[in-house]
PDB file of C-alpha atoms in Angstrom:
ATOM      1  CA  MET A1239       1.716  51.225   3.539  1.00  0.00           C
ATOM      2  CA  LYS A1240       3.131  52.251   0.169  1.00  0.00           C
ATOM      3  CA  LEU A1241       2.042  55.690  -1.039  1.00  0.00           C
ATOM      4  CA  TYR A1242      -0.201  55.545  -4.084  1.00  0.00           C
ATOM      5  CA  VAL A1243       0.827  57.189  -7.372  1.00  0.00           C
ATOM      6  CA  LYS A1244      -2.042  58.146  -9.689  1.00  0.00           C
ATOM      7  CA  ARG A1245      -1.790  56.865 -13.288  1.00  0.00           C
ATOM      8  CA  TYR A1246      -4.342  56.344 -16.048  1.00  0.00           C
ATOM      9  CA  THR A1247      -3.241  53.331 -18.111  1.00  0.00           C
ATOM     10  CA  GLU A1248      -5.884  50.654 -17.527  1.00  0.00           C
ATOM     11  CA  GLY A1249      -8.941  52.474 -18.897  1.00  0.00           C
ATOM     12  CA  ARG A1250     -10.760  51.958 -15.599  1.00  0.00           C
ATOM     13  CA  THR A1251     -14.206  53.591 -15.322  1.00  0.00           C
ATOM     14  CA  THR A1252     -17.250  53.663 -13.099  1.00  0.00           C
ATOM     15  CA  THR A1253     -20.796  54.969 -13.508  1.00  0.00           C
ATOM     16  CA  TRP A1254     -22.813  57.213 -11.243  1.00  0.00           C
ATOM     17  CA  ARG A1255     -26.550  57.734 -11.342  1.00  0.00           C
ATOM     18  CA  GLY A1256     -27.421  61.167 -12.712  1.00  0.00           C
ATOM     19  CA  PHE A1257     -24.243  61.537 -14.763  1.00  0.00           C
ATOM     20  CA  GLU A1258     -24.543  60.677 -18.439  1.00  0.00           C
ATOM     21  CA  ARG A1259     -21.115  59.203 -19.184  1.00  0.00           C
ATOM     22  CA  PRO A1260     -18.619  56.791 -17.589  1.00  0.00           C
ATOM     23  CA  VAL A1261     -16.312  58.435 -15.066  1.00  0.00           C
ATOM     24  CA  GLU A1262     -12.631  57.722 -15.597  1.00  0.00           C
ATOM     25  CA  LEU A1263     -10.700  56.307 -12.637  1.00  0.00           C
ATOM     26  CA  PRO A1264      -6.955  55.894 -12.176  1.00  0.00           C
ATOM     27  CA  ASP A1265      -5.256  52.513 -11.973  1.00  0.00           C
ATOM     28  CA  MET A1266      -5.865  50.523  -8.826  1.00  0.00           C
ATOM     29  CA  PRO A1267      -2.866  49.658  -6.636  1.00  0.00           C
ATOM     30  CA  ASN A1268      -2.057  46.202  -5.317  1.00  0.00           C
ATOM     31  CA  LEU A1269      -4.862  45.061  -3.045  1.00  0.00           C
ATOM     32  CA  LYS A1270      -2.642  45.042   0.039  1.00  0.00           C
ATOM     33  CA  ASP A1271      -1.845  48.735  -0.570  1.00  0.00           C
ATOM     34  CA  ILE A1272      -5.513  49.765  -0.410  1.00  0.00           C
ATOM     35  CA  VAL A1273      -6.586  51.358   2.873  1.00  0.00           C
ATOM     36  CA  ASN A1274      -8.638  48.956   5.040  1.00  0.00           C
ATOM     37  CA  TYR A1275      -7.181  45.884   3.318  1.00  0.00           C
ATOM     38  CA  GLY A1276      -7.497  42.827   5.569  1.00  0.00           C
ATOM     39  CA  ARG A1277     -10.199  44.321   7.813  1.00  0.00           C
ATOM     40  CA  SER A1278     -13.631  42.749   8.132  1.00  0.00           C
ATOM     41  CA  VAL A1279     -16.240  44.259   5.821  1.00  0.00           C
ATOM     42  CA  ARG A1280     -18.142  45.859   8.690  1.00  0.00           C
ATOM     43  CA  LEU A1281     -14.978  47.731   9.730  1.00  0.00           C
ATOM     44  CA  GLN A1282     -14.148  48.891   6.220  1.00  0.00           C
ATOM     45  CA  LYS A1283     -15.202  52.501   6.507  1.00  0.00           C
ATOM     46  CA  PHE A1284     -13.710  55.941   6.107  1.00  0.00           C
ATOM     47  CA  GLU A1285     -11.689  57.140   9.087  1.00  0.00           C
ATOM     48  CA  ARG A1286     -10.119  60.580   9.214  1.00  0.00           C
ATOM     49  CA  THR A1287      -6.376  61.033   9.336  1.00  0.00           C
ATOM     50  CA  ILE A1288      -5.229  62.113  12.785  1.00  0.00           C
ATOM     51  CA  VAL A1289      -2.527  64.755  12.894  1.00  0.00           C
ATOM     52  CA  PRO A1290      -0.185  63.733  15.739  1.00  0.00           C
ATOM     53  CA  GLU A1291      -0.077  66.092  18.684  1.00  0.00           C
ATOM     54  CA  ASN A1292       3.033  68.255  18.936  1.00  0.00           C
ATOM     55  CA  LEU A1293       4.079  67.110  15.464  1.00  0.00           C
ATOM     56  CA  HIS A1294       6.222  70.214  15.038  1.00  0.00           C
ATOM     57  CA  LEU A1295       8.443  69.164  17.944  1.00  0.00           C
ATOM     58  CA  ASP A1296       9.918  66.317  15.880  1.00  0.00           C
ATOM     59  CA  PRO A1297      11.147  67.885  12.591  1.00  0.00           C
ATOM     60  CA  LYS A1298      11.921  64.556  10.908  1.00  0.00           C
ATOM     61  CA  LYS A1299       8.560  63.035  11.800  1.00  0.00           C
ATOM     62  CA  GLU A1300       6.823  66.262  10.793  1.00  0.00           C
ATOM     63  CA  GLU A1301       8.539  66.335   7.400  1.00  0.00           C
ATOM     64  CA  GLU A1302       7.578  62.718   6.660  1.00  0.00           C
ATOM     65  CA  PHE A1303       3.961  63.251   7.711  1.00  0.00           C
ATOM     66  CA  VAL A1304       3.503  66.504   5.784  1.00  0.00           C
ATOM     67  CA  LYS A1305       5.101  65.058   2.630  1.00  0.00           C
ATOM     68  CA  ALA A1306       2.751  62.073   2.836  1.00  0.00           C
ATOM     69  CA  GLU A1307      -0.310  64.324   3.212  1.00  0.00           C
ATOM     70  CA  TRP A1308       0.742  66.462   0.235  1.00  0.00           C
ATOM     71  CA  HIS A1309       1.308  63.283  -1.772  1.00  0.00           C
ATOM     72  CA  LYS A1310      -2.242  62.164  -0.979  1.00  0.00           C
ATOM     73  CA  ARG A1311      -3.564  65.611  -1.933  1.00  0.00           C
ATOM     74  CA  LEU A1312      -1.926  65.274  -5.356  1.00  0.00           C
ATOM     75  CA  ASN A1313      -2.610  61.578  -5.996  1.00  0.00           C
ATOM     76  CA  GLY A1314      -5.614  60.593  -3.919  1.00  0.00           C
ATOM     77  CA  VAL A1315      -6.045  57.259  -2.141  1.00  0.00           C
ATOM     78  CA  TRP A1316      -7.867  53.966  -2.676  1.00  0.00           C
ATOM     79  CA  ILE A1317      -9.894  52.694   0.259  1.00  0.00           C
ATOM     80  CA  TYR A1318     -12.116  49.680   0.897  1.00  0.00           C
ATOM     81  CA  ILE A1319     -15.651  50.694   1.842  1.00  0.00           C
ATOM     82  CA  LYS A1320     -17.860  47.736   2.811  1.00  0.00           C
ATOM     83  CA  GLY A1321     -15.870  45.344   0.662  1.00  0.00           C
ATOM     84  CA  GLU A1322     -15.634  47.613  -2.392  1.00  0.00           C
ATOM     85  CA  PRO A1323     -12.471  49.476  -3.476  1.00  0.00           C
ATOM     86  CA  VAL A1324     -13.267  53.198  -3.758  1.00  0.00           C
ATOM     87  CA  TYR A1325     -11.040  55.931  -5.180  1.00  0.00           C
ATOM     88  CA  LEU A1326     -10.892  59.180  -3.216  1.00  0.00           C
ATOM     89  CA  THR A1327      -9.427  61.947  -5.349  1.00  0.00           C
ATOM     90  CA  GLY A1328      -6.781  64.167  -3.797  1.00  0.00           C
ATOM     91  CA  PRO A1329      -9.193  67.086  -3.276  1.00  0.00           C
ATOM     92  CA  ALA A1330     -11.763  64.700  -1.786  1.00  0.00           C
ATOM     93  CA  TYR A1331      -9.152  63.439   0.658  1.00  0.00           C
ATOM     94  CA  VAL A1332      -8.387  66.995   1.821  1.00  0.00           C
ATOM     95  CA  PHE A1333     -12.087  67.927   1.926  1.00  0.00           C
ATOM     96  CA  PHE A1334     -13.141  65.015   4.131  1.00  0.00           C
ATOM     97  CA  ASN A1335     -10.138  65.297   6.430  1.00  0.00           C
ATOM     98  CA  TYR A1336      -9.458  68.999   6.838  1.00  0.00           C
ATOM     99  CA  TRP A1337     -12.157  71.304   5.418  1.00  0.00           C
ATOM    100  CA  TYR A1338     -14.426  72.864   8.028  1.00  0.00           C
ATOM    101  CA  THR A1339     -17.832  73.560   6.525  1.00  0.00           C
ATOM    102  CA  GLU A1340     -20.255  76.436   7.009  1.00  0.00           C
ATOM    103  CA  ALA A1341     -21.692  74.498   9.962  1.00  0.00           C
ATOM    104  CA  GLY A1342     -18.309  74.690  11.691  1.00  0.00           C
ATOM    105  CA  SER A1343     -17.619  70.959  11.474  1.00  0.00           C
ATOM    106  CA  LEU A1344     -15.813  68.565   9.174  1.00  0.00           C
ATOM    107  CA  PRO A1345     -18.040  67.158   6.384  1.00  0.00           C
ATOM    108  CA  ASP A1346     -19.792  63.822   6.618  1.00  0.00           C
ATOM    109  CA  PHE A1347     -18.349  61.094   4.438  1.00  0.00           C
ATOM    110  CA  ARG A1348     -20.907  60.368   1.712  1.00  0.00           C
ATOM    111  CA  MET A1349     -20.630  58.348  -1.488  1.00  0.00           C
ATOM    112  CA  GLU A1350     -22.498  61.143  -3.268  1.00  0.00           C
ATOM    113  CA  ALA A1351     -19.557  63.415  -2.503  1.00  0.00           C
ATOM    114  CA  VAL A1352     -17.073  60.723  -3.587  1.00  0.00           C
ATOM    115  CA  ALA A1353     -18.823  60.623  -6.974  1.00  0.00           C
ATOM    116  CA  TRP A1354     -18.926  64.422  -7.216  1.00  0.00           C
ATOM    117  CA  PHE A1355     -15.176  64.708  -6.687  1.00  0.00           C
ATOM    118  CA  GLN A1356     -14.471  61.940  -9.207  1.00  0.00           C
ATOM    119  CA  ILE A1357     -16.462  63.879 -11.808  1.00  0.00           C
ATOM    120  CA  TRP A1358     -14.594  67.056 -10.863  1.00  0.00           C
ATOM    121  CA  ASP A1359     -11.285  65.226 -11.287  1.00  0.00           C
ATOM    122  CA  MET A1360     -12.318  64.191 -14.794  1.00  0.00           C
ATOM    123  CA  ALA A1361     -13.259  67.793 -15.628  1.00  0.00           C
ATOM    124  CA  LEU A1362      -9.896  69.018 -14.322  1.00  0.00           C
ATOM    125  CA  ARG A1363      -7.947  66.627 -16.527  1.00  0.00           C
ATOM    126  CA  ASP A1364      -9.946  67.294 -19.707  1.00  0.00           C
ATOM    127  CA  PRO A1365      -8.213  70.079 -21.688  1.00  0.00           C
ATOM    128  CA  ARG A1366     -11.474  70.867 -23.516  1.00  0.00           C
ATOM    129  CA  CYS A1367     -13.763  70.997 -20.467  1.00  0.00           C
ATOM    130  CA  TYR A1368     -14.508  74.311 -18.770  1.00  0.00           C
ATOM    131  CA  GLY A1369     -15.943  72.688 -15.655  1.00  0.00           C
ATOM    132  CA  ILE A1370     -19.268  71.606 -14.181  1.00  0.00           C
ATOM    133  CA  LEU A1371     -22.823  72.899 -14.418  1.00  0.00           C
ATOM    134  CA  ASP A1372     -24.304  71.463 -11.217  1.00  0.00           C
ATOM    135  CA  ILE A1373     -28.114  71.473 -11.210  1.00  0.00           C
ATOM    136  CA  LYS A1374     -29.074  70.039  -7.856  1.00  0.00           C
ATOM    137  CA  GLY A1375     -31.556  69.743  -5.037  1.00  0.00           C
ATOM    138  CA  ARG A1376     -31.339  71.769  -1.870  1.00  0.00           C
ATOM    139  CA  ARG A1377     -28.982  71.197   1.047  1.00  0.00           C
ATOM    140  CA  CYS A1378     -26.748  68.612  -0.611  1.00  0.00           C
ATOM    141  CA  GLY A1379     -23.551  70.557   0.051  1.00  0.00           C
ATOM    142  CA  ASP A1380     -22.450  71.169  -3.540  1.00  0.00           C
ATOM    143  CA  THR A1381     -21.860  74.882  -2.983  1.00  0.00           C
ATOM    144  CA  GLU A1382     -19.562  73.958  -0.106  1.00  0.00           C
ATOM    145  CA  LYS A1383     -17.669  71.499  -2.291  1.00  0.00           C
ATOM    146  CA  SER A1384     -17.416  74.062  -5.100  1.00  0.00           C
ATOM    147  CA  LEU A1385     -16.011  76.756  -2.819  1.00  0.00           C
ATOM    148  CA  PHE A1386     -13.520  74.241  -1.491  1.00  0.00           C
ATOM    149  CA  CYS A1387     -12.448  73.312  -5.036  1.00  0.00           C
ATOM    150  CA  GLY A1388     -11.723  76.954  -5.825  1.00  0.00           C
ATOM    151  CA  TRP A1389      -9.652  77.302  -2.662  1.00  0.00           C
ATOM    152  CA  GLU A1390      -7.874  74.018  -3.363  1.00  0.00           C
ATOM    153  CA  LEU A1391      -6.837  75.068  -6.865  1.00  0.00           C
ATOM    154  CA  VAL A1392      -5.481  78.490  -5.974  1.00  0.00           C
ATOM    155  CA  THR A1393      -3.578  77.142  -2.963  1.00  0.00           C
ATOM    156  CA  ARG A1394      -1.970  74.464  -5.149  1.00  0.00           C
ATOM    157  CA  TYR A1395      -1.027  76.644  -8.143  1.00  0.00           C
ATOM    158  CA  ARG A1396       0.911  79.878  -7.795  1.00  0.00           C
ATOM    159  CA  HIS A1397      -0.276  83.162  -9.307  1.00  0.00           C
ATOM    160  CA  SER A1398      -3.887  81.948  -9.400  1.00  0.00           C
ATOM    161  CA  TRP A1399      -7.169  83.800  -8.987  1.00  0.00           C
ATOM    162  CA  PHE A1400     -10.460  82.430  -7.683  1.00  0.00           C
ATOM    163  CA  GLY A1401     -13.347  84.765  -8.442  1.00  0.00           C
ATOM    164  CA  MET A1402     -17.003  84.352  -7.540  1.00  0.00           C
ATOM    165  CA  GLN A1403     -20.401  85.883  -8.202  1.00  0.00           C
ATOM    166  CA  ASN A1404     -23.875  85.111  -6.914  1.00  0.00           C
ATOM    167  CA  THR A1405     -27.487  86.214  -7.193  1.00  0.00           C
ATOM    168  CA  THR A1406     -26.549  89.372  -5.284  1.00  0.00           C
ATOM    169  CA  GLU A1407     -23.301  90.941  -4.114  1.00  0.00           C
ATOM    170  CA  LYS A1408     -24.379  90.237  -0.516  1.00  0.00           C
ATOM    171  CA  ASP A1409     -24.731  86.525  -1.270  1.00  0.00           C
ATOM    172  CA  ALA A1410     -21.326  86.506  -2.977  1.00  0.00           C
ATOM    173  CA  ALA A1411     -19.823  88.159   0.099  1.00  0.00           C
ATOM    174  CA  GLU A1412     -21.355  85.456   2.297  1.00  0.00           C
ATOM    175  CA  ASN A1413     -19.777  82.733   0.157  1.00  0.00           C
ATOM    176  CA  PHE A1414     -16.452  84.564   0.357  1.00  0.00           C
ATOM    177  CA  ASP A1415     -16.759  84.647   4.152  1.00  0.00           C
ATOM    178  CA  ARG A1416     -17.365  80.888   4.143  1.00  0.00           C
ATOM    179  CA  VAL A1417     -14.053  80.368   2.348  1.00  0.00           C
ATOM    180  CA  VAL A1418     -12.292  82.733   4.763  1.00  0.00           C
ATOM    181  CA  LEU A1419     -13.501  80.826   7.830  1.00  0.00           C
ATOM    182  CA  SER A1420     -12.650  77.447   6.330  1.00  0.00           C
ATOM    183  CA  ASN A1421      -9.185  78.662   5.375  1.00  0.00           C
ATOM    184  CA  ARG A1422      -8.695  79.968   8.897  1.00  0.00           C
ATOM    185  CA  ALA A1423      -9.484  76.516  10.313  1.00  0.00           C
ATOM    186  CA  MET A1424      -7.305  74.647   7.782  1.00  0.00           C
ATOM    187  CA  VAL A1425      -4.466  72.496   9.089  1.00  0.00           C
ATOM    188  CA  TYR A1426      -1.236  74.480   9.132  1.00  0.00           C
ATOM    189  CA  PHE A1427       0.640  72.580   6.418  1.00  0.00           C
ATOM    190  CA  PHE A1428      -2.097  73.269   3.845  1.00  0.00           C
ATOM    191  CA  LYS A1429      -2.876  76.820   4.966  1.00  0.00           C
ATOM    192  CA  PRO A1430      -1.335  79.581   2.814  1.00  0.00           C
ATOM    193  CA  VAL A1431       0.438  82.634   4.202  1.00  0.00           C
ATOM    194  CA  LEU A1432      -1.813  85.690   3.866  1.00  0.00           C
ATOM    195  CA  PHE A1433      -0.732  89.263   3.217  1.00  0.00           C
ATOM    196  CA  ASP A1434      -3.013  90.752   5.838  1.00  0.00           C
ATOM    197  CA  SER A1435      -5.523  89.521   8.387  1.00  0.00           C
ATOM    198  CA  ASP A1436      -6.765  85.924   8.281  1.00  0.00           C
ATOM    199  CA  MET A1437     -10.275  87.446   8.294  1.00  0.00           C
ATOM    200  CA  PRO A1438     -10.237  89.608   5.126  1.00  0.00           C
ATOM    201  CA  LYS A1439     -13.454  91.318   4.096  1.00  0.00           C
ATOM    202  CA  ALA A1440     -13.207  91.459   0.294  1.00  0.00           C
ATOM    203  CA  ILE A1441      -9.990  89.868  -0.966  1.00  0.00           C
ATOM    204  CA  MET A1442      -7.748  87.101   0.334  1.00  0.00           C
ATOM    205  CA  GLU A1443      -4.195  87.714  -0.883  1.00  0.00           C
ATOM    206  CA  MET A1444      -1.745  84.834  -0.476  1.00  0.00           C
ATOM    207  CA  LYS A1445       1.588  86.530  -0.215  1.00  0.00           C
ATOM    208  CA  PHE A1446       4.052  87.357   2.521  1.00  0.00           C
ATOM    209  CA  PRO A1447       3.168  90.521   4.446  1.00  0.00           C
ATOM    210  CA  ALA A1448       5.453  93.502   4.121  1.00  0.00           C
ATOM    211  CA  GLN A1449       7.748  93.672   7.123  1.00  0.00           C
ATOM    212  CA  LYS A1450       9.168  96.798   8.681  1.00  0.00           C
ATOM    213  CA  VAL A1451      12.553  95.801  10.005  1.00  0.00           C
ATOM    214  CA  HIS A1452      13.539  97.721  13.123  1.00  0.00           C
ATOM    215  CA  SER A1453      16.159  95.392  14.563  1.00  0.00           C
ATOM    216  CA  GLU A1454      18.570  92.604  13.685  1.00  0.00           C
ATOM    217  CA  LYS A1455      16.259  90.192  15.454  1.00  0.00           C
ATOM    218  CA  LYS A1456      13.380  90.983  13.131  1.00  0.00           C
ATOM    219  CA  LYS A1457      15.591  90.450  10.093  1.00  0.00           C
ATOM    220  CA  LYS A1458      15.720  86.772  10.997  1.00  0.00           C
ATOM    221  CA  VAL A1459      11.953  86.295  10.670  1.00  0.00           C
ATOM    222  CA  LYS A1460      11.273  83.655   8.023  1.00  0.00           C
ATOM    223  CA  TYR A1461       8.285  81.700   6.800  1.00  0.00           C
ATOM    224  CA  ASP A1462       9.815  78.272   7.132  1.00  0.00           C
ATOM    225  CA  ARG A1463       8.218  75.520   5.044  1.00  0.00           C
ATOM    226  CA  LYS A1464       5.897  78.086   3.472  1.00  0.00           C
ATOM    227  CA  VAL A1465       5.598  79.177  -0.139  1.00  0.00           C
ATOM    228  CA  GLU A1466       4.551  82.617  -1.307  1.00  0.00           C
ATOM    229  CA  LEU A1467       1.729  81.715  -3.668  1.00  0.00           C
ATOM    230  CA  ASN A1468       0.779  85.173  -4.953  1.00  0.00           C
ATOM    231  CA  SER A1469      -2.718  83.789  -5.438  1.00  0.00           C
ATOM    232  CA  LYS A1470      -5.949  85.449  -4.378  1.00  0.00           C
ATOM    233  CA  ILE A1471      -9.658  84.936  -3.793  1.00  0.00           C
ATOM    234  CA  ASP A1472     -12.310  87.619  -4.153  1.00  0.00           C
ATOM    235  CA  TYR A1473     -15.899  88.267  -5.236  1.00  0.00           C
ATOM    236  CA  LYS A1474     -17.643  90.738  -7.537  1.00  0.00           C
ATOM    237  CA  PRO A1475     -21.108  92.317  -7.766  1.00  0.00           C
ATOM    238  CA  THR A1476     -23.722  90.638  -9.935  1.00  0.00           C
ATOM    239  CA  LYS A1477     -22.910  92.808 -12.918  1.00  0.00           C
ATOM    240  CA  LEU A1478     -22.007  92.096 -16.515  1.00  0.00           C
ATOM    241  CA  LYS A1479     -18.322  92.329 -17.519  1.00  0.00           C
ATOM    242  CA  LYS A1480     -16.949  91.775 -14.033  1.00  0.00           C
ATOM    243  CA  TYR A1481     -13.586  89.953 -14.319  1.00  0.00           C
ATOM    244  CA  ASP A1482     -13.403  91.031 -17.960  1.00  0.00           C
ATOM    245  CA  GLY A1483      -9.788  90.895 -19.136  1.00  0.00           C
ATOM    246  CA  LYS A1484      -8.560  89.045 -16.033  1.00  0.00           C
ATOM    247  CA  ARG A1485      -6.990  85.585 -15.902  1.00  0.00           C
ATOM    248  CA  LEU A1486      -8.847  83.239 -13.565  1.00  0.00           C
ATOM    249  CA  ARG A1487      -7.838  79.809 -12.315  1.00  0.00           C
ATOM    250  CA  PHE A1488     -11.357  79.217 -10.989  1.00  0.00           C
ATOM    251  CA  TYR A1489     -14.725  80.925 -11.302  1.00  0.00           C
ATOM    252  CA  HIS A1490     -17.779  80.044  -9.245  1.00  0.00           C
ATOM    253  CA  LEU A1491     -21.237  81.296 -10.127  1.00  0.00           C
ATOM    254  CA  ASP A1492     -23.824  80.415  -7.502  1.00  0.00           C
ATOM    255  CA  GLU A1493     -27.530  80.194  -8.330  1.00  0.00           C
ATOM    256  CA  PRO A1494     -27.379  81.366 -11.982  1.00  0.00           C
ATOM    257  CA  GLY A1495     -30.930  80.065 -12.427  1.00  0.00           C
ATOM    258  CA  LYS A1496     -32.162  82.783 -10.071  1.00  0.00           C
ATOM    259  CA  ILE A1497     -30.385  85.689 -11.762  1.00  0.00           C
ATOM    260  CA  THR A1498     -32.698  87.731 -13.981  1.00  0.00           C
ATOM    261  CA  PRO A1499     -31.413  89.240 -17.260  1.00  0.00           C
ATOM    262  CA  SER A1500     -32.036  92.713 -15.848  1.00  0.00           C
ATOM    263  CA  GLU A1501     -29.559  91.982 -13.048  1.00  0.00           C
ATOM    264  CA  MET A1502     -26.965  90.207 -15.182  1.00  0.00           C
ATOM    265  CA  ASP A1503     -27.265  88.383 -18.482  1.00  0.00           C
ATOM    266  CA  VAL A1504     -25.730  85.061 -17.452  1.00  0.00           C
ATOM    267  CA  VAL A1505     -25.123  83.901 -21.036  1.00  0.00           C
ATOM    268  CA  LYS A1506     -23.269  87.101 -21.947  1.00  0.00           C
ATOM    269  CA  GLN A1507     -21.288  86.971 -18.697  1.00  0.00           C
ATOM    270  CA  TRP A1508     -20.213  83.412 -19.473  1.00  0.00           C
ATOM    271  CA  GLY A1509     -18.949  84.553 -22.865  1.00  0.00           C
ATOM    272  CA  ILE A1510     -16.700  87.003 -21.000  1.00  0.00           C
ATOM    273  CA  VAL A1511     -15.602  84.622 -18.221  1.00  0.00           C
ATOM    274  CA  LYS A1512     -14.777  81.812 -20.664  1.00  0.00           C
ATOM    275  CA  LEU A1513     -11.934  83.893 -22.054  1.00  0.00           C
ATOM    276  CA  CYS A1514     -10.765  84.667 -18.515  1.00  0.00           C
ATOM    277  CA  LEU A1515     -10.184  80.939 -18.027  1.00  0.00           C
ATOM    278  CA  THR A1516      -7.911  80.735 -21.074  1.00  0.00           C
ATOM    279  CA  LYS A1517      -4.730  82.225 -22.456  1.00  0.00           C
ATOM    280  CA  THR A1518      -3.863  83.365 -25.989  1.00  0.00           C
ATOM    281  CA  ASN A1519      -7.475  84.444 -26.489  1.00  0.00           C
ATOM    282  CA  GLY A1520      -9.104  81.080 -25.910  1.00  0.00           C
ATOM    283  CA  LYS A1521      -6.485  78.801 -27.423  1.00  0.00           C
ATOM    284  CA  TYR A1522      -5.387  77.167 -24.165  1.00  0.00           C
ATOM    285  CA  LEU A1523      -7.682  76.400 -21.250  1.00  0.00           C
ATOM    286  CA  VAL A1524      -5.933  77.134 -17.948  1.00  0.00           C
ATOM    287  CA  GLY A1525      -8.858  77.604 -15.564  1.00  0.00           C
ATOM    288  CA  LYS A1526     -12.068  75.832 -14.588  1.00  0.00           C
ATOM    289  CA  SER A1527     -15.530  76.844 -13.460  1.00  0.00           C
ATOM    290  CA  ILE A1528     -18.357  75.391 -11.404  1.00  0.00           C
ATOM    291  CA  TRP A1529     -21.903  76.713 -11.494  1.00  0.00           C
ATOM    292  CA  THR A1530     -24.248  75.514  -8.738  1.00  0.00           C
ATOM    293  CA  THR A1531     -27.970  76.113  -8.878  1.00  0.00           C
ATOM    294  CA  THR A1532     -30.916  74.552  -7.071  1.00  0.00           C
ATOM    295  CA  VAL A1533     -34.193  73.394  -8.554  1.00  0.00           C
ATOM    296  CA  GLU A1534     -37.534  72.556  -6.987  1.00  0.00           C
ATOM    297  CA  LYS A1535     -39.366  69.277  -7.577  1.00  0.00           C
TER     298      LYS A1535
END
């Protein structure tokens, strides 16, 4: 099947309940190039990509497979679901196939999540949009998707920083730990090289570890097929002015609706973080943010 290349020339859109504007979609490929083409409607469903066993033993096959998976991460895929063509964004493709959630399992495929990632894709491509304010019900998995999006950005762009805050520093640390465990379980060709342990406690630094060379044999150690990203992920206490003066690729604030002004003035903190997502003092937007907060009935 021909690999899909994402383009926006047809003005294609869709609508999702709960979102106030049409969501832009990329051009659709030829029907025969859509996943599940030719299958009966009842069999047109999402099926995870299977990484072949012992893939690394066949370098040529491994290279072709890994290149194809990276291509899908960057371009997304179109797939027939019950007779309807559906666009899975690149991040959605990685999330459904490879991201292990807080529960220790891969996420369920849900159209709600498909819509969420399409909206996120539109926010990413809009040079005037700072991100998403996600006001939601409980247990719908949006915090999980948001943490994944931060990880996905800083493992795709070099020299990037994903920072997070929460209602308390303890809660922020728990979200950080969720990212650490998911990164640890990530398939090897998407997993970044880390400077230290793959179970860091406060900061995940994506750079090659310093090596003490004691022999000619150790001089030959290389990180084949790996890139030194020099990106990082961390968290900060729920205090005003944290991240002030830093450049962030992604900022996640969890449960801002539960943070009292005495703990941290959320509006003032956003005024600080907004500049952290830009360069030349707000002229160019280079980062994005997602805020997730739950509401009762």
